[in-house]
């Protein structure tokens, strides 16, 4: 009963309407994946003059669907408050750059992955989801930079190049995670 009251309070105070789309049993899942995103993105990997970090946005999208938006927003907000990462001014842009690809892979590949029993098909579509989400996120961030000033074109190219190895890593991680979840806890993907 207590958990239902907490979920009810969260849903009643949702200003965007996104949380209302999350069923009660997915609230805990959303918090867990928001925490994983928060921790994973604290580990920065230097690549030349740029850096990148793990995000696990595709698994968030495939598991949470629309719930990826509030999960990513909360994680980015906490990073801005606690560590001054990202910042408040770009919080909306960063949330969109991460959450939109998560939602995109959910809408395009989620049903295929949920309904398939073919392990190879699940691995392939999960890998594509993971890699595509990272490339989309970097492309959206690059587009935001490009809209501010044309002098950022070199930085945008470096940003995209730096995310290619990360896309492969996240694609593999997503493939193994989603395949394991499909076998061990298929209800997570429903």
JSON list of C-alpha atoms in Angstrom, two decimals:
[
{"chain": "A", "resi": 1, "resn": "UNK", "atom": "CA", "xyz": [0.00, 0.00, 0.00]},
{"chain": "A", "resi": 2, "resn": "UNK", "atom": "CA", "xyz": [2.83, 2.42, 0.85]},
{"chain": "A", "resi": 3, "resn": "UNK", "atom": "CA", "xyz": [4.47, 1.92, -2.55]},
{"chain": "A", "resi": 4, "resn": "UNK", "atom": "CA", "xyz": [1.20, 2.70, -4.32]},
{"chain": "A", "resi": 5, "resn": "UNK", "atom": "CA", "xyz": [0.89, 5.94, -2.31]},
{"chain": "A", "resi": 6, "resn": "UNK", "atom": "CA", "xyz": [4.42, 6.97, -3.28]},
{"chain": "A", "resi": 7, "resn": "UNK", "atom": "CA", "xyz": [3.71, 6.25, -6.94]},
{"chain": "A", "resi": 8, "resn": "UNK", "atom": "CA", "xyz": [0.47, 8.23, -6.67]},
{"chain": "A", "resi": 9, "resn": "UNK", "atom": "CA", "xyz": [2.28, 11.26, -5.18]},
{"chain": "A", "resi": 10, "resn": "UNK", "atom": "CA", "xyz": [4.93, 11.16, -7.93]},
{"chain": "A", "resi": 11, "resn": "UNK", "atom": "CA", "xyz": [2.30, 10.94, -10.65]},
{"chain": "A", "resi": 12, "resn": "UNK", "atom": "CA", "xyz": [0.18, 13.76, -9.19]},
{"chain": "A", "resi": 13, "resn": "UNK", "atom": "CA", "xyz": [3.17, 16.11, -9.14]},
{"chain": "A", "resi": 14, "resn": "UNK", "atom": "CA", "xyz": [4.32, 15.34, -12.68]},
{"chain": "A", "resi": 15, "resn": "UNK", "atom": "CA", "xyz": [4.36, 18.56, -14.68]},
{"chain": "A", "resi": 16, "resn": "UNK", "atom": "CA", "xyz": [5.25, 17.09, -18.06]},
{"chain": "A", "resi": 17, "resn": "UNK", "atom": "CA", "xyz": [2.70, 14.30, -18.20]},
{"chain": "A", "resi": 18, "resn": "UNK", "atom": "CA", "xyz": [5.42, 11.76, -18.97]},
{"chain": "A", "resi": 19, "resn": "UNK", "atom": "CA", "xyz": [5.38, 10.11, -15.56]},
{"chain": "A", "resi": 20, "resn": "UNK", "atom": "CA", "xyz": [1.64, 9.52, -15.87]},
{"chain": "A", "resi": 21, "resn": "UNK", "atom": "CA", "xyz": [2.49, 7.14, -18.72]},
{"chain": "A", "resi": 22, "resn": "UNK", "atom": "CA", "xyz": [4.60, 4.98, -16.38]},
{"chain": "A", "resi": 23, "resn": "UNK", "atom": "CA", "xyz": [2.72, 2.23, -14.60]},
{"chain": "A", "resi": 24, "resn": "UNK", "atom": "CA", "xyz": [3.25, 1.87, -10.84]},
{"chain": "A", "resi": 25, "resn": "UNK", "atom": "CA", "xyz": [5.43, -1.22, -11.11]},
{"chain": "A", "resi": 26, "resn": "UNK", "atom": "CA", "xyz": [7.78, 0.60, -13.52]},
{"chain": "A", "resi": 27, "resn": "UNK", "atom": "CA", "xyz": [8.48, 3.50, -11.12]},
{"chain": "A", "resi": 28, "resn": "UNK", "atom": "CA", "xyz": [11.07, 1.44, -9.23]},
{"chain": "A", "resi": 29, "resn": "UNK", "atom": "CA", "xyz": [12.56, 0.26, -12.53]},
{"chain": "A", "resi": 30, "resn": "UNK", "atom": "CA", "xyz": [12.76, 3.88, -13.68]},
{"chain": "A", "resi": 31, "resn": "UNK", "atom": "CA", "xyz": [14.59, 4.90, -10.50]},
{"chain": "A", "resi": 32, "resn": "UNK", "atom": "CA", "xyz": [17.00, 1.98, -10.82]},
{"chain": "A", "resi": 33, "resn": "UNK", "atom": "CA", "xyz": [17.87, 2.75, -14.44]},
{"chain": "A", "resi": 34, "resn": "UNK", "atom": "CA", "xyz": [18.15, 6.46, -13.70]},
{"chain": "A", "resi": 35, "resn": "UNK", "atom": "CA", "xyz": [20.72, 5.56, -11.04]},
{"chain": "A", "resi": 36, "resn": "UNK", "atom": "CA", "xyz": [22.61, 3.33, -13.47]},
{"chain": "A", "resi": 37, "resn": "UNK", "atom": "CA", "xyz": [22.66, 6.14, -16.06]},
{"chain": "A", "resi": 38, "resn": "UNK", "atom": "CA", "xyz": [23.83, 8.60, -13.39]},
{"chain": "A", "resi": 39, "resn": "UNK", "atom": "CA", "xyz": [26.72, 6.37, -12.32]},
{"chain": "A", "resi": 40, "resn": "UNK", "atom": "CA", "xyz": [27.74, 5.23, -15.81]},
{"chain": "A", "resi": 41, "resn": "UNK", "atom": "CA", "xyz": [27.93, 8.77, -17.13]},
{"chain": "A", "resi": 42, "resn": "UNK", "atom": "CA", "xyz": [30.24, 9.84, -14.29]},
{"chain": "A", "resi": 43, "resn": "UNK", "atom": "CA", "xyz": [33.02, 7.71, -15.83]},
{"chain": "A", "resi": 44, "resn": "UNK", "atom": "CA", "xyz": [34.53, 9.88, -18.57]},
{"chain": "A", "resi": 45, "resn": "UNK", "atom": "CA", "xyz": [36.78, 8.37, -21.22]},
{"chain": "A", "resi": 46, "resn": "UNK", "atom": "CA", "xyz": [39.26, 10.76, -22.78]},
{"chain": "A", "resi": 47, "resn": "UNK", "atom": "CA", "xyz": [39.59, 10.48, -26.55]},
{"chain": "A", "resi": 48, "resn": "UNK", "atom": "CA", "xyz": [41.98, 13.07, -27.95]},
{"chain": "A", "resi": 49, "resn": "UNK", "atom": "CA", "xyz": [40.78, 16.57, -27.14]},
{"chain": "A", "resi": 50, "resn": "UNK", "atom": "CA", "xyz": [37.28, 15.27, -26.39]},
{"chain": "A", "resi": 51, "resn": "UNK", "atom": "CA", "xyz": [35.79, 12.88, -23.90]},
{"chain": "A", "resi": 52, "resn": "UNK", "atom": "CA", "xyz": [32.83, 10.56, -23.87]},
{"chain": "A", "resi": 53, "resn": "UNK", "atom": "CA", "xyz": [31.06, 8.42, -21.32]},
{"chain": "A", "resi": 54, "resn": "UNK", "atom": "CA", "xyz": [28.85, 5.39, -21.10]},
{"chain": "A", "resi": 55, "resn": "UNK", "atom": "CA", "xyz": [25.14, 6.13, -20.97]},
{"chain": "A", "resi": 56, "resn": "UNK", "atom": "CA", "xyz": [23.10, 2.94, -21.44]},
{"chain": "A", "resi": 57, "resn": "UNK", "atom": "CA", "xyz": [20.36, 5.00, -23.05]},
{"chain": "A", "resi": 58, "resn": "UNK", "atom": "CA", "xyz": [19.24, 2.18, -25.36]},
{"chain": "A", "resi": 59, "resn": "UNK", "atom": "CA", "xyz": [18.58, -0.28, -22.52]},
{"chain": "A", "resi": 60, "resn": "UNK", "atom": "CA", "xyz": [16.76, 2.52, -20.71]},
{"chain": "A", "resi": 61, "resn": "UNK", "atom": "CA", "xyz": [14.60, 3.09, -23.75]},
{"chain": "A", "resi": 62, "resn": "UNK", "atom": "CA", "xyz": [13.97, -0.60, -24.42]},
{"chain": "A", "resi": 63, "resn": "UNK", "atom": "CA", "xyz": [13.03, -1.23, -20.78]},
{"chain": "A", "resi": 64, "resn": "UNK", "atom": "CA", "xyz": [11.29, 2.04, -19.84]},
{"chain": "A", "resi": 65, "resn": "UNK", "atom": "CA", "xyz": [9.87, 3.38, -23.10]},
{"chain": "A", "resi": 66, "resn": "UNK", "atom": "CA", "xyz": [8.47, 6.84, -22.32]},
{"chain": "A", "resi": 67, "resn": "UNK", "atom": "CA", "xyz": [9.84, 6.50, -18.80]},
{"chain": "A", "resi": 68, "resn": "UNK", "atom": "CA", "xyz": [13.32, 7.16, -20.19]},
{"chain": "A", "resi": 69, "resn": "UNK", "atom": "CA", "xyz": [12.58, 10.90, -20.30]},
{"chain": "A", "resi": 70, "resn": "UNK", "atom": "CA", "xyz": [12.01, 11.44, -16.56]},
{"chain": "A", "resi": 71, "resn": "UNK", "atom": "CA", "xyz": [14.74, 8.90, -15.69]},
{"chain": "A", "resi": 72, "resn": "UNK", "atom": "CA", "xyz": [17.33, 10.76, -17.75]},
{"chain": "A", "resi": 73, "resn": "UNK", "atom": "CA", "xyz": [16.10, 14.18, -16.63]},
{"chain": "A", "resi": 74, "resn": "UNK", "atom": "CA", "xyz": [16.45, 13.28, -12.94]},
{"chain": "A", "resi": 75, "resn": "UNK", "atom": "CA", "xyz": [19.94, 11.81, -13.45]},
{"chain": "A", "resi": 76, "resn": "UNK", "atom": "CA", "xyz": [21.12, 14.88, -15.37]},
{"chain": "A", "resi": 77, "resn": "UNK", "atom": "CA", "xyz": [19.55, 17.22, -12.82]},
{"chain": "A", "resi": 78, "resn": "UNK", "atom": "CA", "xyz": [21.35, 15.46, -9.98]},
{"chain": "A", "resi": 79, "resn": "UNK", "atom": "CA", "xyz": [24.63, 15.62, -11.90]},
{"chain": "A", "resi": 80, "resn": "UNK", "atom": "CA", "xyz": [24.14, 19.36, -12.37]},
{"chain": "A", "resi": 81, "resn": "UNK", "atom": "CA", "xyz": [23.30, 19.89, -8.70]},
{"chain": "A", "resi": 82, "resn": "UNK", "atom": "CA", "xyz": [25.88, 17.58, -7.13]},
{"chain": "A", "resi": 83, "resn": "UNK", "atom": "CA", "xyz": [28.84, 17.75, -9.52]},
{"chain": "A", "resi": 84, "resn": "UNK", "atom": "CA", "xyz": [28.19, 20.78, -11.72]},
{"chain": "A", "resi": 85, "resn": "UNK", "atom": "CA", "xyz": [28.20, 18.49, -14.77]},
{"chain": "A", "resi": 86, "resn": "UNK", "atom": "CA", "xyz": [26.27, 19.68, -17.78]},
{"chain": "A", "resi": 87, "resn": "UNK", "atom": "CA", "xyz": [24.66, 22.59, -16.01]},
{"chain": "A", "resi": 88, "resn": "UNK", "atom": "CA", "xyz": [21.16, 23.94, -15.68]},
{"chain": "A", "resi": 89, "resn": "UNK", "atom": "CA", "xyz": [21.20, 26.06, -18.83]},
{"chain": "A", "resi": 90, "resn": "UNK", "atom": "CA", "xyz": [21.56, 23.03, -21.11]},
{"chain": "A", "resi": 91, "resn": "UNK", "atom": "CA", "xyz": [19.54, 20.59, -19.00]},
{"chain": "A", "resi": 92, "resn": "UNK", "atom": "CA", "xyz": [16.66, 20.51, -21.47]},
{"chain": "A", "resi": 93, "resn": "UNK", "atom": "CA", "xyz": [18.95, 20.07, -24.47]},
{"chain": "A", "resi": 94, "resn": "UNK", "atom": "CA", "xyz": [20.96, 17.33, -22.76]},
{"chain": "A", "resi": 95, "resn": "UNK", "atom": "CA", "xyz": [17.79, 15.56, -21.66]},
{"chain": "A", "resi": 96, "resn": "UNK", "atom": "CA", "xyz": [16.42, 15.64, -25.20]},
{"chain": "A", "resi": 97, "resn": "UNK", "atom": "CA", "xyz": [19.76, 14.55, -26.72]},
{"chain": "A", "resi": 98, "resn": "UNK", "atom": "CA", "xyz": [19.80, 11.47, -24.48]},
{"chain": "A", "resi": 99, "resn": "UNK", "atom": "CA", "xyz": [16.10, 10.65, -24.03]},
{"chain": "A", "resi": 100, "resn": "UNK", "atom": "CA", "xyz": [14.94, 11.04, -27.61]},
{"chain": "A", "resi": 101, "resn": "UNK", "atom": "CA", "xyz": [17.28, 8.30, -28.91]},
{"chain": "A", "resi": 102, "resn": "UNK", "atom": "CA", "xyz": [16.17, 6.08, -26.01]},
{"chain": "A", "resi": 103, "resn": "UNK", "atom": "CA", "xyz": [12.53, 6.57, -26.96]},
{"chain": "A", "resi": 104, "resn": "UNK", "atom": "CA", "xyz": [13.36, 6.17, -30.67]},
{"chain": "A", "resi": 105, "resn": "UNK", "atom": "CA", "xyz": [14.95, 2.74, -30.22]},
{"chain": "A", "resi": 106, "resn": "UNK", "atom": "CA", "xyz": [12.02, 1.72, -28.02]},
{"chain": "A", "resi": 107, "resn": "UNK", "atom": "CA", "xyz": [9.50, 2.71, -30.68]},
{"chain": "A", "resi": 108, "resn": "UNK", "atom": "CA", "xyz": [11.45, 1.17, -33.58]},
{"chain": "A", "resi": 109, "resn": "UNK", "atom": "CA", "xyz": [13.00, -1.96, -32.05]},
{"chain": "A", "resi": 110, "resn": "UNK", "atom": "CA", "xyz": [11.18, -2.53, -28.75]},
{"chain": "A", "resi": 111, "resn": "UNK", "atom": "CA", "xyz": [8.28, -4.55, -30.12]},
{"chain": "A", "resi": 112, "resn": "UNK", "atom": "CA", "xyz": [10.55, -6.66, -32.32]},
{"chain": "A", "resi": 113, "resn": "UNK", "atom": "CA", "xyz": [12.79, -7.50, -29.35]},
{"chain": "A", "resi": 114, "resn": "UNK", "atom": "CA", "xyz": [9.89, -8.13, -26.95]},
{"chain": "A", "resi": 115, "resn": "UNK", "atom": "CA", "xyz": [8.03, -10.45, -29.32]},
{"chain": "A", "resi": 116, "resn": "UNK", "atom": "CA", "xyz": [11.00, -12.39, -30.71]},
{"chain": "A", "resi": 117, "resn": "UNK", "atom": "CA", "xyz": [12.22, -15.70, -29.32]},
{"chain": "A", "resi": 118, "resn": "UNK", "atom": "CA", "xyz": [15.13, -15.84, -31.76]},
{"chain": "A", "resi": 119, "resn": "UNK", "atom": "CA", "xyz": [18.31, -15.21, -29.71]},
{"chain": "A", "resi": 120, "resn": "UNK", "atom": "CA", "xyz": [20.34, -14.02, -32.70]},
{"chain": "A", "resi": 121, "resn": "UNK", "atom": "CA", "xyz": [17.61, -11.61, -33.81]},
{"chain": "A", "resi": 122, "resn": "UNK", "atom": "CA", "xyz": [17.38, -10.22, -30.26]},
{"chain": "A", "resi": 123, "resn": "UNK", "atom": "CA", "xyz": [21.17, -9.77, -30.11]},
{"chain": "A", "resi": 124, "resn": "UNK", "atom": "CA", "xyz": [21.31, -8.05, -33.51]},
{"chain": "A", "resi": 125, "resn": "UNK", "atom": "CA", "xyz": [18.45, -5.63, -32.87]},
{"chain": "A", "resi": 126, "resn": "UNK", "atom": "CA", "xyz": [19.70, -4.91, -29.36]},
{"chain": "A", "resi": 127, "resn": "UNK", "atom": "CA", "xyz": [23.19, -4.18, -30.71]},
{"chain": "A", "resi": 128, "resn": "UNK", "atom": "CA", "xyz": [21.75, -1.87, -33.37]},
{"chain": "A", "resi": 129, "resn": "UNK", "atom": "CA", "xyz": [19.64, -0.15, -30.69]},
{"chain": "A", "resi": 130, "resn": "UNK", "atom": "CA", "xyz": [22.67, 0.46, -28.46]},
{"chain": "A", "resi": 131, "resn": "UNK", "atom": "CA", "xyz": [24.93, 1.75, -31.21]},
{"chain": "A", "resi": 132, "resn": "UNK", "atom": "CA", "xyz": [22.24, 3.81, -32.90]},
{"chain": "A", "resi": 133, "resn": "UNK", "atom": "CA", "xyz": [21.17, 5.49, -29.65]},
{"chain": "A", "resi": 134, "resn": "UNK", "atom": "CA", "xyz": [24.74, 6.66, -28.97]},
{"chain": "A", "resi": 135, "resn": "UNK", "atom": "CA", "xyz": [25.23, 7.98, -32.52]},
{"chain": "A", "resi": 136, "resn": "UNK", "atom": "CA", "xyz": [21.83, 9.72, -32.41]},
{"chain": "A", "resi": 137, "resn": "UNK", "atom": "CA", "xyz": [22.63, 11.31, -29.05]},
{"chain": "A", "resi": 138, "resn": "UNK", "atom": "CA", "xyz": [25.99, 12.58, -30.29]},
{"chain": "A", "resi": 139, "resn": "UNK", "atom": "CA", "xyz": [24.37, 13.84, -33.52]},
{"chain": "A", "resi": 140, "resn": "UNK", "atom": "CA", "xyz": [21.68, 15.73, -31.62]},
{"chain": "A", "resi": 141, "resn": "UNK", "atom": "CA", "xyz": [24.28, 17.25, -29.30]},
{"chain": "A", "resi": 142, "resn": "UNK", "atom": "CA", "xyz": [26.33, 18.17, -32.37]},
{"chain": "A", "resi": 143, "resn": "UNK", "atom": "CA", "xyz": [23.29, 19.76, -34.01]},
{"chain": "A", "resi": 144, "resn": "UNK", "atom": "CA", "xyz": [22.68, 21.84, -30.89]},
{"chain": "A", "resi": 145, "resn": "UNK", "atom": "CA", "xyz": [26.32, 22.99, -30.97]},
{"chain": "A", "resi": 146, "resn": "UNK", "atom": "CA", "xyz": [26.10, 23.73, -34.70]},
{"chain": "A", "resi": 147, "resn": "UNK", "atom": "CA", "xyz": [23.03, 25.87, -34.17]},
{"chain": "A", "resi": 148, "resn": "UNK", "atom": "CA", "xyz": [24.91, 28.08, -31.72]},
{"chain": "A", "resi": 149, "resn": "UNK", "atom": "CA", "xyz": [27.97, 28.88, -33.82]},
{"chain": "A", "resi": 150, "resn": "UNK", "atom": "CA", "xyz": [29.49, 27.67, -37.10]},
{"chain": "A", "resi": 151, "resn": "UNK", "atom": "CA", "xyz": [32.94, 27.72, -35.46]},
{"chain": "A", "resi": 152, "resn": "UNK", "atom": "CA", "xyz": [31.97, 24.52, -33.61]},
{"chain": "A", "resi": 153, "resn": "UNK", "atom": "CA", "xyz": [32.11, 22.39, -36.80]},
{"chain": "A", "resi": 154, "resn": "UNK", "atom": "CA", "xyz": [35.54, 20.93, -35.94]},
{"chain": "A", "resi": 155, "resn": "UNK", "atom": "CA", "xyz": [34.37, 20.18, -32.39]},
{"chain": "A", "resi": 156, "resn": "UNK", "atom": "CA", "xyz": [31.24, 18.51, -33.78]},
{"chain": "A", "resi": 157, "resn": "UNK", "atom": "CA", "xyz": [33.33, 16.26, -36.04]},
{"chain": "A", "resi": 158, "resn": "UNK", "atom": "CA", "xyz": [35.53, 15.28, -33.08]},
{"chain": "A", "resi": 159, "resn": "UNK", "atom": "CA", "xyz": [32.43, 14.67, -30.96]},
{"chain": "A", "resi": 160, "resn": "UNK", "atom": "CA", "xyz": [31.00, 12.28, -33.54]},
{"chain": "A", "resi": 161, "resn": "UNK", "atom": "CA", "xyz": [34.32, 10.48, -34.10]},
{"chain": "A", "resi": 162, "resn": "UNK", "atom": "CA", "xyz": [34.81, 10.08, -30.33]},
{"chain": "A", "resi": 163, "resn": "UNK", "atom": "CA", "xyz": [31.42, 8.40, -30.04]},
{"chain": "A", "resi": 164, "resn": "UNK", "atom": "CA", "xyz": [32.05, 5.71, -32.68]},
{"chain": "A", "resi": 165, "resn": "UNK", "atom": "CA", "xyz": [34.03, 3.38, -30.36]},
{"chain": "A", "resi": 166, "resn": "UNK", "atom": "CA", "xyz": [31.53, 4.11, -27.60]},
{"chain": "A", "resi": 167, "resn": "UNK", "atom": "CA", "xyz": [28.66, 3.18, -29.94]},
{"chain": "A", "resi": 168, "resn": "UNK", "atom": "CA", "xyz": [30.27, -0.22, -30.55]},
{"chain": "A", "resi": 169, "resn": "UNK", "atom": "CA", "xyz": [30.82, -0.77, -26.81]},
{"chain": "A", "resi": 170, "resn": "UNK", "atom": "CA", "xyz": [27.28, 0.27, -25.93]},
{"chain": "A", "resi": 171, "resn": "UNK", "atom": "CA", "xyz": [25.91, -1.83, -28.77]},
{"chain": "A", "resi": 172, "resn": "UNK", "atom": "CA", "xyz": [27.64, -4.92, -27.38]},
{"chain": "A", "resi": 173, "resn": "UNK", "atom": "CA", "xyz": [26.63, -4.09, -23.79]},
{"chain": "A", "resi": 174, "resn": "UNK", "atom": "CA", "xyz": [23.01, -3.56, -24.87]},
{"chain": "A", "resi": 175, "resn": "UNK", "atom": "CA", "xyz": [22.99, -6.80, -26.87]},
{"chain": "A", "resi": 176, "resn": "UNK", "atom": "CA", "xyz": [24.21, -8.85, -23.92]},
{"chain": "A", "resi": 177, "resn": "UNK", "atom": "CA", "xyz": [22.07, -7.07, -21.32]},
{"chain": "A", "resi": 178, "resn": "UNK", "atom": "CA", "xyz": [18.82, -7.29, -23.29]},
{"chain": "A", "resi": 179, "resn": "UNK", "atom": "CA", "xyz": [19.50, -10.91, -24.30]},
{"chain": "A", "resi": 180, "resn": "UNK", "atom": "CA", "xyz": [20.13, -11.80, -20.66]},
{"chain": "A", "resi": 181, "resn": "UNK", "atom": "CA", "xyz": [17.00, -9.94, -19.52]},
{"chain": "A", "resi": 182, "resn": "UNK", "atom": "CA", "xyz": [14.94, -11.64, -22.22]},
{"chain": "A", "resi": 183, "resn": "UNK", "atom": "CA", "xyz": [16.02, -15.00, -20.80]},
{"chain": "A", "resi": 184, "resn": "UNK", "atom": "CA", "xyz": [16.26, -14.29, -17.04]},
{"chain": "A", "resi": 185, "resn": "UNK", "atom": "CA", "xyz": [13.55, -11.65, -16.49]},
{"chain": "A", "resi": 186, "resn": "UNK", "atom": "CA", "xyz": [11.41, -11.16, -19.63]},
{"chain": "A", "resi": 187, "resn": "UNK", "atom": "CA", "xyz": [8.85, -9.16, -17.62]},
{"chain": "A", "resi": 188, "resn": "UNK", "atom": "CA", "xyz": [11.43, -6.34, -17.50]},
{"chain": "A", "resi": 189, "resn": "UNK", "atom": "CA", "xyz": [10.88, -5.77, -21.21]},
{"chain": "A", "resi": 190, "resn": "UNK", "atom": "CA", "xyz": [7.08, -5.61, -21.04]}
]
